[in-house]
């Protein structure tokens, strides 16, 4: 067994050695095999890496080339845009310059426009007379005097022959009828609308904002259409007028509308409008917008005075600031309604008093801009003298400033040289001009009639004095003319709207009105003559 074990051990050792040798042999051959494979693989990888890198660099080259092209194109575009920009800048500069030139020219033209407008208005006469013949109306049929029964009272005797001539057929019983003609600046026939009438009034409102006082008055007997022409149709049983009927509105609401339209074209804050409504009854002035301490409206008697500057003024008269037509119409209607309920005015018909609606336009001018507003020298100088340097009360009063178009008081205090100029538009519905046969009229009616007659003849006297260029114009002979002093005469523009009833029944009254208008027109003729035919100086 020992021998056996020795042999086995030897065998094992041999086998072990053989195994070690075999392992050694095996290991070296795998390594070489692996080495070879790796080498081969590495070579392949290197090759593909090389080709990939080559491809990559080629691709990079291509891409950078296209980018370069794009950058070049963008730079070129920028250059073009720069050039275009420069062109535009030059163009803009040119345009700016021409705009400035145009603005300057526009300013000059505006001055010329104002001057021309004023000469046109002056050529037409600072006092002009238009005549409106109303249509025949159902109430014209009412019977007249009993002794004239056989004659047709509703027969039409007053016509508009053309737009400057009135033709009146005058007939007396037993005589052949005679045609009389009267010439006026404008004659409206019975078909002409409120629109047509206002179209001739509107240019005067341009003068108003150019710095001139303007007065438009309706003259004629009761029932001839004064109130219709000035205000519009009256509401049933009410002295207020119907505001809804836009096309029927008369001169007063339309004028206010036009004034606000003209103001809206001016720089904001430079103008504001106040309204006052007064009635002249029995040579006394009643403020129809005055309020008692409870804020209730009632007519208060006021007086008209002449200020140190020679202007007419009604101390304590209520002036309400209005910003639009509806506020204005509201106030006018309020005043009109008061005419009926006024305790001291026991007149049945509104036609027994004169109604004066005044729009006061205040223009605020700062410092040296004064001349810019009224470029025509004369007006500028005239208004410059009149302008006051005080702050308007409205602007001192913080509460009410909010409702005015003007700038805040703080801003105004900051600017030192502020001037305000007031121009006035007076719109007058005169009392009926009929001379009621004084026999049989007593008491209040007689008093009324004689006051009306006196005030209307005072008006005729004033126009006569202006016509003859007398040094003294008797404005103070009646409250009516005193109140209207600043908008009648001087360089103020007056338009008398004669209202005529066409019927035979009213022939006498119509002839009286036409006579009044003709006399007033001579004022205008006198001025035109003076303008067109200047008297040569003595030396020549
Ligand atoms: P006045 O104020 O002169 O007394 P009104 O204006 O009150 O007269 O007019 C009298 C009547 O005639 C009113 O009913 C009015 O509506 C009417 N009327 C006046 N003028 C015209 C006109 N042009 N077209 C239609 N109706 C008119
Ligand atoms: Mg009337």
XYZ file of C-alpha atoms and ligand atoms in Angstrom:
568
model
C 0.000 0.000 0.000
C 2.792 2.391 0.799
C 4.176 1.694 -2.621
C 0.827 2.120 -4.157
C 0.308 5.411 -2.371
C 3.789 6.531 -3.474
C 3.001 5.728 -7.073
C -0.301 7.430 -6.868
C 1.294 10.471 -5.372
C 3.880 10.481 -8.169
C 1.118 10.051 -10.680
C -0.808 12.854 -9.105
C 2.255 15.075 -9.151
C 2.866 14.227 -12.812
C -0.681 14.843 -13.644
C -0.527 18.098 -11.735
C 2.562 19.177 -13.563
C 1.042 18.147 -16.881
C -2.050 20.092 -16.040
C 0.036 23.164 -15.090
C 1.919 22.903 -18.362
C -1.263 22.514 -20.299
C -2.792 25.535 -18.570
C 0.272 27.612 -19.318
C 0.183 26.569 -22.924
C -3.536 27.274 -23.203
C -3.232 30.713 -21.562
C -0.536 31.997 -23.868
C -2.407 30.985 -27.011
C -5.699 32.743 -25.850
C -3.827 35.908 -25.058
C -2.216 36.044 -28.458
C -5.540 35.277 -30.046
C -7.204 37.998 -28.032
C -4.401 40.431 -28.714
C -4.734 39.818 -32.371
C -8.482 40.318 -32.298
C -8.205 43.472 -30.267
C -5.588 44.890 -32.528
C -7.704 44.175 -35.500
C -10.703 45.725 -33.883
C -8.752 48.757 -32.824
C -7.539 49.269 -36.311
C -11.089 49.086 -37.611
C -12.313 51.506 -34.990
C -9.528 53.929 -35.705
C -10.322 53.783 -39.356
C -14.019 54.488 -38.884
C -13.191 57.231 -36.371
C -10.927 58.834 -38.892
C -13.512 58.733 -41.599
C -16.160 60.052 -39.198
C -13.915 62.915 -38.160
C -13.264 63.668 -41.808
C -16.964 63.660 -42.541
C -17.618 65.837 -39.491
C -15.088 68.434 -40.480
C -16.446 68.491 -44.022
C -19.929 68.962 -42.666
C -18.729 71.720 -40.348
C -17.106 73.463 -43.257
C -20.288 73.243 -45.270
C -22.403 74.580 -42.444
C -20.105 77.433 -41.597
C -20.095 78.389 -45.249
C -23.862 78.680 -45.358
C -23.816 80.607 -42.064
C -21.275 82.953 -43.515
C -23.484 83.515 -46.541
C -26.416 84.227 -44.267
C -24.413 86.698 -42.200
C -23.265 88.406 -45.365
C -26.838 88.658 -46.641
C -28.002 90.040 -43.279
C -25.231 92.637 -43.295
C -26.193 93.680 -46.796
C -29.860 93.891 -45.729
C -28.885 96.000 -42.763
C -26.943 98.320 -44.968
C -29.952 98.687 -47.250
C -32.200 99.278 -44.300
C -29.823 101.871 -42.958
C -29.907 103.667 -46.265
C -33.692 103.481 -46.335
C -33.794 104.764 -42.780
C -31.645 107.695 -43.737
C -33.931 108.395 -46.668
C -36.924 108.257 -44.370
C -35.229 110.566 -41.929
C -34.579 113.054 -44.679
C -38.157 112.688 -45.859
C -39.485 113.132 -42.307
C -37.372 116.216 -41.881
C -38.683 117.605 -45.179
C -42.238 116.810 -44.140
C -41.702 118.430 -40.775
C -40.422 121.527 -42.468
C -43.290 121.688 -44.897
C -45.728 121.069 -42.032
C -44.226 124.009 -40.234
C -44.539 126.098 -43.364
C -48.136 124.981 -43.827
C -48.911 125.762 -40.186
C -47.420 129.209 -40.584
C -49.383 129.719 -43.771
C -52.503 128.409 -42.056
C -52.047 130.914 -39.244
C -51.661 133.707 -41.792
C -54.709 132.481 -43.703
C -56.646 132.329 -40.448
C -55.803 135.959 -39.793
C -56.807 136.836 -43.333
C -60.011 134.818 -42.914
C -60.919 136.801 -39.806
C -60.183 140.125 -41.436
C -62.104 139.132 -44.589
C -64.999 137.764 -42.603
C -65.221 141.014 -40.706
C -65.041 143.164 -43.844
C -67.726 140.969 -45.384
C -69.936 141.420 -42.340
C -69.182 145.155 -42.329
C -69.940 145.396 -46.041
C -73.260 143.778 -45.388
C -73.600 146.442 -42.742
C -73.066 146.263 -39.026
C -76.815 146.730 -38.869
C -78.717 144.576 -41.285
C -82.402 143.918 -41.631
C -83.941 140.635 -42.730
C -87.661 140.205 -43.201
C -89.636 137.006 -42.675
C -93.189 136.629 -43.897
C -94.968 133.865 -42.066
C -97.547 131.630 -43.776
C -101.259 132.359 -43.489
C -102.557 130.445 -40.465
C -106.021 129.289 -39.446
C -106.368 132.024 -36.834
C -105.910 134.686 -39.544
C -109.510 133.906 -40.543
C -110.966 135.288 -37.338
C -113.349 138.143 -38.106
C -111.984 141.689 -38.029
C -113.763 144.992 -37.631
C -117.485 144.817 -38.272
C -117.640 147.724 -40.747
C -115.224 145.971 -43.088
C -117.144 142.764 -43.273
C -117.271 142.607 -47.025
C -113.475 142.466 -47.255
C -111.567 139.252 -46.993
C -109.282 139.587 -43.999
C -107.428 136.405 -44.645
C -106.455 137.598 -48.118
C -102.721 137.579 -48.493
C -101.316 141.045 -49.091
C -97.636 140.709 -48.160
C -95.374 138.579 -50.379
C -91.728 137.945 -50.868
C -91.260 139.145 -54.475
C -87.720 137.770 -54.422
C -85.180 137.080 -51.729
C -84.527 140.799 -51.232
C -87.904 142.387 -51.869
C -91.211 142.500 -50.029
C -94.262 143.389 -52.069
C -97.355 144.710 -50.283
C -100.712 145.183 -51.970
C -102.247 148.241 -50.316
C -105.888 148.699 -50.994
C -108.392 151.057 -49.466
C -112.105 150.797 -50.080
C -112.978 152.816 -53.153
C -109.382 153.112 -54.368
C -107.385 151.065 -56.775
C -104.845 148.907 -54.977
C -101.248 150.122 -55.004
C -98.219 147.871 -54.832
C -95.466 148.964 -52.485
C -92.041 147.355 -52.331
C -89.465 147.276 -49.597
C -85.867 146.150 -49.953
C -83.944 144.294 -47.268
C -80.703 142.332 -47.073
C -82.756 139.164 -47.136
C -86.442 138.360 -47.404
C -87.802 134.936 -46.431
C -91.037 133.730 -47.967
C -93.638 131.790 -46.020
C -92.173 128.435 -47.071
C -88.652 129.063 -45.894
C -87.544 126.888 -43.023
C -85.938 127.688 -39.706
C -82.808 126.139 -41.231
C -82.747 128.695 -44.044
C -83.207 131.564 -41.601
C -80.408 130.333 -39.371
C -78.022 129.834 -42.290
C -77.890 133.639 -42.666
C -77.443 134.160 -38.933
C -74.568 131.709 -38.432
C -71.790 133.944 -39.919
C -72.491 136.483 -37.171
C -71.517 133.893 -34.588
C -68.107 133.554 -36.194
C -67.772 137.303 -35.587
C -68.795 136.740 -31.977
C -65.841 134.414 -31.380
C -63.651 136.819 -33.358
C -64.297 139.358 -30.581
C -67.362 141.342 -31.678
C -70.620 141.771 -29.783
C -73.647 140.530 -31.665
C -77.356 141.230 -31.278
C -80.189 139.493 -33.070
C -83.679 140.847 -32.466
C -87.105 139.960 -33.778
C -89.421 142.902 -34.425
C -93.093 142.704 -35.356
C -96.619 142.718 -34.115
C -98.034 140.024 -31.854
C -98.694 136.865 -33.831
C -96.260 137.706 -36.639
C -93.840 134.903 -35.739
C -91.214 136.567 -33.535
C -91.175 133.878 -30.882
C -91.411 131.147 -33.531
C -88.393 132.643 -35.313
C -86.336 133.238 -32.170
C -87.184 130.149 -30.129
C -89.362 127.786 -32.137
C -92.926 126.574 -31.784
C -94.332 126.949 -28.271
C -95.637 124.006 -26.329
C -99.417 123.866 -25.936
C -100.529 126.273 -23.194
C -96.959 126.704 -22.072
C -94.432 129.422 -22.645
C -91.657 126.883 -22.891
C -90.785 125.808 -26.403
C -90.711 122.325 -27.846
C -87.094 121.169 -27.836
C -87.870 117.799 -29.409
C -88.690 119.288 -32.811
C -85.073 119.737 -33.904
C -85.916 121.037 -37.367
C -88.355 123.560 -35.895
C -85.873 125.053 -33.448
C -85.471 128.798 -33.759
C -82.470 131.114 -33.763
C -81.789 131.087 -29.997
C -81.211 127.326 -29.539
C -79.419 127.057 -32.884
C -77.135 129.985 -32.085
C -76.167 128.381 -28.774
C -75.469 125.126 -30.619
C -73.272 126.923 -33.142
C -71.402 128.819 -30.412
C -70.573 125.545 -28.647
C -69.556 123.991 -31.958
C -67.212 126.891 -32.726
C -65.761 126.737 -29.213
C -65.107 123.001 -29.556
C -62.758 123.820 -32.435
C -60.675 126.111 -30.222
C -58.029 125.037 -27.715
C -59.808 123.624 -24.657
C -60.066 125.841 -21.614
C -59.756 129.113 -23.481
C -63.462 129.932 -23.663
C -66.451 129.629 -21.399
C -70.064 130.589 -21.753
C -72.474 132.165 -19.299
C -76.127 132.768 -19.846
C -78.557 135.299 -18.431
C -82.249 135.646 -19.170
C -84.045 138.906 -18.532
C -87.393 140.383 -19.318
C -88.004 144.071 -19.850
C -91.545 144.848 -18.788
C -92.945 148.323 -18.253
C -89.413 149.711 -18.521
C -88.205 147.498 -15.704
C -85.665 144.707 -15.910
C -86.427 141.348 -14.334
C -83.768 138.719 -13.807
C -85.504 135.476 -14.713
C -82.675 133.258 -13.444
C -82.390 134.795 -9.966
C -82.852 132.337 -7.099
C -84.035 132.982 -3.555
C -82.162 131.549 -0.548
C -83.973 128.213 -0.915
C -82.737 127.933 -4.494
C -86.200 128.576 -5.901
C -86.223 130.665 -9.056
C -88.116 133.916 -9.063
C -87.974 137.116 -11.070
C -85.996 139.845 -9.343
C -86.013 143.453 -10.445
C -82.571 144.675 -11.536
C -81.193 147.922 -12.861
C -78.942 148.704 -15.773
C -76.010 151.040 -15.208
C -73.180 152.473 -17.263
C -69.746 151.438 -16.044
C -66.719 153.742 -15.853
C -65.566 152.320 -19.194
C -68.867 153.404 -20.709
C -70.301 149.907 -21.011
C -73.745 148.857 -19.948
C -73.943 146.485 -17.016
C -76.671 144.968 -14.871
C -75.281 144.644 -11.326
C -76.187 141.407 -9.527
C -77.653 139.885 -12.679
C -77.574 136.075 -12.526
C -75.111 134.565 -14.972
C -75.151 130.783 -15.135
C -72.228 128.936 -16.669
C -73.333 126.464 -19.317
C -71.256 123.818 -21.033
C -73.618 122.562 -23.683
C -76.836 123.337 -25.503
C -79.079 121.235 -23.316
C -77.941 123.054 -20.161
C -78.539 126.316 -21.983
C -82.018 125.323 -23.201
C -82.937 124.089 -19.735
C -82.151 127.536 -18.290
C -83.945 129.419 -21.065
C -87.044 127.286 -20.601
C -86.896 127.839 -16.842
C -86.756 131.587 -17.413
C -89.581 131.443 -19.950
C -91.866 129.576 -17.598
C -91.240 132.202 -14.963
C -92.614 134.871 -17.265
C -96.071 133.440 -16.703
C -95.959 132.867 -12.965
C -94.161 136.047 -12.002
C -96.357 137.651 -9.332
C -95.635 141.231 -10.323
C -96.160 140.629 -14.023
C -99.862 140.368 -14.491
C -99.733 140.475 -18.267
C -101.695 137.819 -20.001
C -99.507 137.534 -23.058
C -95.768 137.185 -23.209
C -95.765 139.519 -26.174
C -96.216 142.433 -23.755
C -92.583 142.241 -22.643
C -89.179 142.092 -24.291
C -87.216 138.912 -23.685
C -83.422 139.225 -23.774
C -81.299 136.074 -23.641
C -77.617 136.933 -23.306
C -74.707 134.591 -23.921
C -71.491 135.986 -22.513
C -68.384 134.394 -23.963
C -65.299 134.858 -21.824
C -62.008 134.253 -23.526
C -58.946 133.571 -21.425
C -55.704 134.693 -22.942
C -52.333 134.082 -21.425
C -49.451 136.546 -21.508
C -48.143 137.434 -24.939
C -50.598 135.244 -26.788
C -53.063 138.034 -26.742
C -52.386 139.196 -30.259
C -52.671 135.658 -31.610
C -56.318 135.372 -30.815
C -57.346 138.498 -32.618
C -54.791 138.833 -35.301
C -56.393 141.770 -36.993
C -54.614 144.647 -35.361
C -57.568 146.890 -34.600
C -59.591 144.313 -32.750
C -56.562 143.149 -30.878
C -55.758 146.671 -29.748
C -59.338 147.443 -28.913
C -59.781 144.311 -26.866
C -56.367 144.626 -25.318
C -57.472 147.927 -23.842
C -60.658 146.379 -22.576
C -59.151 143.204 -21.225
C -59.034 142.968 -17.490
C -56.205 141.366 -15.629
C -58.282 139.990 -12.818
C -58.989 136.330 -12.364
C -62.533 135.519 -13.331
C -64.651 134.788 -10.326
C -65.489 131.399 -11.729
C -61.862 130.417 -11.599
C -61.272 131.691 -8.093
C -64.147 129.590 -6.922
C -62.902 126.045 -6.583
C -66.332 124.497 -6.395
C -67.606 125.712 -9.685
C -64.364 125.449 -11.580
C -64.984 121.775 -12.094
C -67.842 122.643 -14.391
C -65.882 125.045 -16.549
C -63.743 124.097 -19.471
C -60.901 126.201 -18.152
C -57.753 124.915 -16.490
C -57.485 124.542 -12.743
C -57.109 127.661 -10.586
C -53.713 126.453 -9.434
C -52.425 126.436 -12.976
C -53.913 129.834 -13.560
C -52.388 131.392 -10.477
C -49.074 130.141 -11.765
C -49.283 132.107 -14.988
C -48.877 135.730 -14.241
C -50.271 137.545 -17.212
C -53.756 136.261 -17.691
C -56.346 138.381 -19.400
C -59.981 137.781 -20.014
C -62.130 139.291 -22.698
C -65.889 139.164 -22.760
C -68.030 139.276 -25.857
C -71.796 139.248 -25.797
C -74.482 137.672 -27.909
C -77.867 139.193 -27.142
C -80.912 137.455 -28.537
C -84.084 139.488 -28.267
C -87.745 138.601 -28.693
C -89.239 142.107 -28.677
C -92.696 142.898 -27.385
C -95.458 143.141 -30.009
C -95.080 146.351 -31.998
C -98.819 146.844 -32.619
C -100.231 150.210 -31.646
C -103.323 149.060 -29.862
C -105.972 151.754 -30.360
C -105.573 153.620 -27.142
C -109.244 154.463 -26.848
C -110.965 151.898 -24.703
C -107.706 150.691 -23.253
C -107.288 151.585 -19.630
C -105.264 150.720 -16.552
C -102.562 148.091 -16.786
C -103.069 147.510 -20.510
C -102.695 151.220 -21.289
C -99.551 151.401 -19.150
C -98.121 148.315 -20.874
C -98.863 149.631 -24.329
C -97.376 153.048 -23.693
C -94.220 151.476 -22.215
C -93.869 149.186 -25.227
C -94.390 152.064 -27.629
C -91.844 154.175 -25.773
C -89.197 151.456 -25.691
C -89.634 150.626 -29.378
C -89.455 154.271 -30.384
C -86.357 154.624 -28.184
C -84.901 151.734 -30.206
C -85.788 153.525 -33.448
C -84.173 156.720 -32.098
C -80.982 154.863 -31.221
C -80.762 153.364 -34.711
C -81.488 156.810 -36.184
C -78.724 158.449 -34.122
C -76.271 155.783 -35.244
C -77.358 156.315 -38.856
C -76.675 160.000 -38.660
C -73.436 159.322 -36.798
C -74.504 161.689 -34.074
C -72.034 162.064 -31.221
C -74.739 161.320 -28.728
C -76.751 158.137 -29.093
C -79.708 158.173 -26.666
C -79.220 154.650 -25.343
C -80.372 155.641 -21.894
C -83.832 156.759 -22.949
C -85.176 153.320 -22.203
C -84.042 150.297 -20.220
C -84.245 148.181 -23.379
C -81.773 150.260 -25.387
C -79.561 150.778 -22.350
C -79.420 147.011 -21.856
C -78.583 146.437 -25.525
C -76.150 149.362 -25.786
C -72.972 147.317 -26.297
C -74.387 145.045 -28.971
C -76.014 147.824 -31.021
C -73.795 150.422 -32.671
C -70.012 150.710 -32.684
C -68.448 147.687 -34.341
C -71.086 145.376 -32.867
C -73.183 143.447 -35.350
C -76.944 143.864 -35.225
C -79.485 141.815 -37.128
C -83.091 142.942 -37.060
C -85.470 140.177 -38.097
C -88.712 141.828 -39.158
C -91.631 139.453 -38.742
C -94.639 140.077 -40.938
C -98.153 138.612 -40.909
C -99.236 138.327 -44.539
C -102.995 138.880 -44.081
C -105.018 141.923 -45.107
C -106.175 142.185 -41.512
C -102.676 143.166 -40.387
C -101.833 145.541 -43.237
C -101.394 148.634 -41.052
C -99.147 146.841 -38.578
C -97.133 145.212 -41.343
C -96.574 148.590 -43.026
C -95.423 150.025 -39.688
C -92.933 147.159 -39.215
C -91.634 147.492 -42.782
C -91.206 151.244 -42.164
C -89.187 150.525 -38.996
C -86.997 148.074 -40.899
C -86.439 150.504 -43.751
C -85.326 153.243 -41.349
C -82.994 150.841 -39.544
C -81.511 149.850 -42.899
C -80.474 153.392 -43.618
C -77.996 152.939 -40.826
C -76.425 150.180 -42.817
C -76.538 152.094 -46.112
C -74.811 155.067 -44.506
C -71.938 152.883 -43.379
C -71.508 151.082 -46.665
C -71.454 154.390 -48.496
C -68.767 155.663 -46.183
C -66.698 152.543 -46.762
C -67.019 152.343 -50.521
C -66.693 156.018 -51.334
C -64.118 157.511 -49.005
C -64.255 161.303 -48.912
C -61.086 162.653 -50.596
C -58.902 164.748 -48.338
C -58.974 168.531 -48.762
C -55.511 168.840 -50.286
C -56.371 166.767 -53.362
P -95.241 136.400 -31.961
O -94.194 135.874 -31.074
O -94.744 137.400 -32.948
O -96.419 136.917 -31.196
P -95.564 133.662 -32.651
O -94.164 133.311 -32.916
O -96.134 133.247 -31.347
O -95.799 135.203 -32.854
O -96.397 133.082 -33.877
C -97.810 133.038 -33.869
C -98.252 131.694 -34.408
O -97.833 131.549 -35.755
C -97.667 130.535 -33.650
O -98.650 129.549 -33.534
C -96.542 130.072 -34.531
O -96.313 128.682 -34.369
C -97.063 130.389 -35.925
N -95.978 130.703 -36.859
C -95.239 131.834 -36.839
N -94.350 131.849 -37.846
C -94.497 130.682 -38.506
C -93.857 130.085 -39.640
N -92.858 130.693 -40.303
N -94.287 128.873 -40.027
C -95.275 128.251 -39.375
N -95.922 128.747 -38.316
C -95.558 129.951 -37.868
Mg -94.178 135.986 -29.012
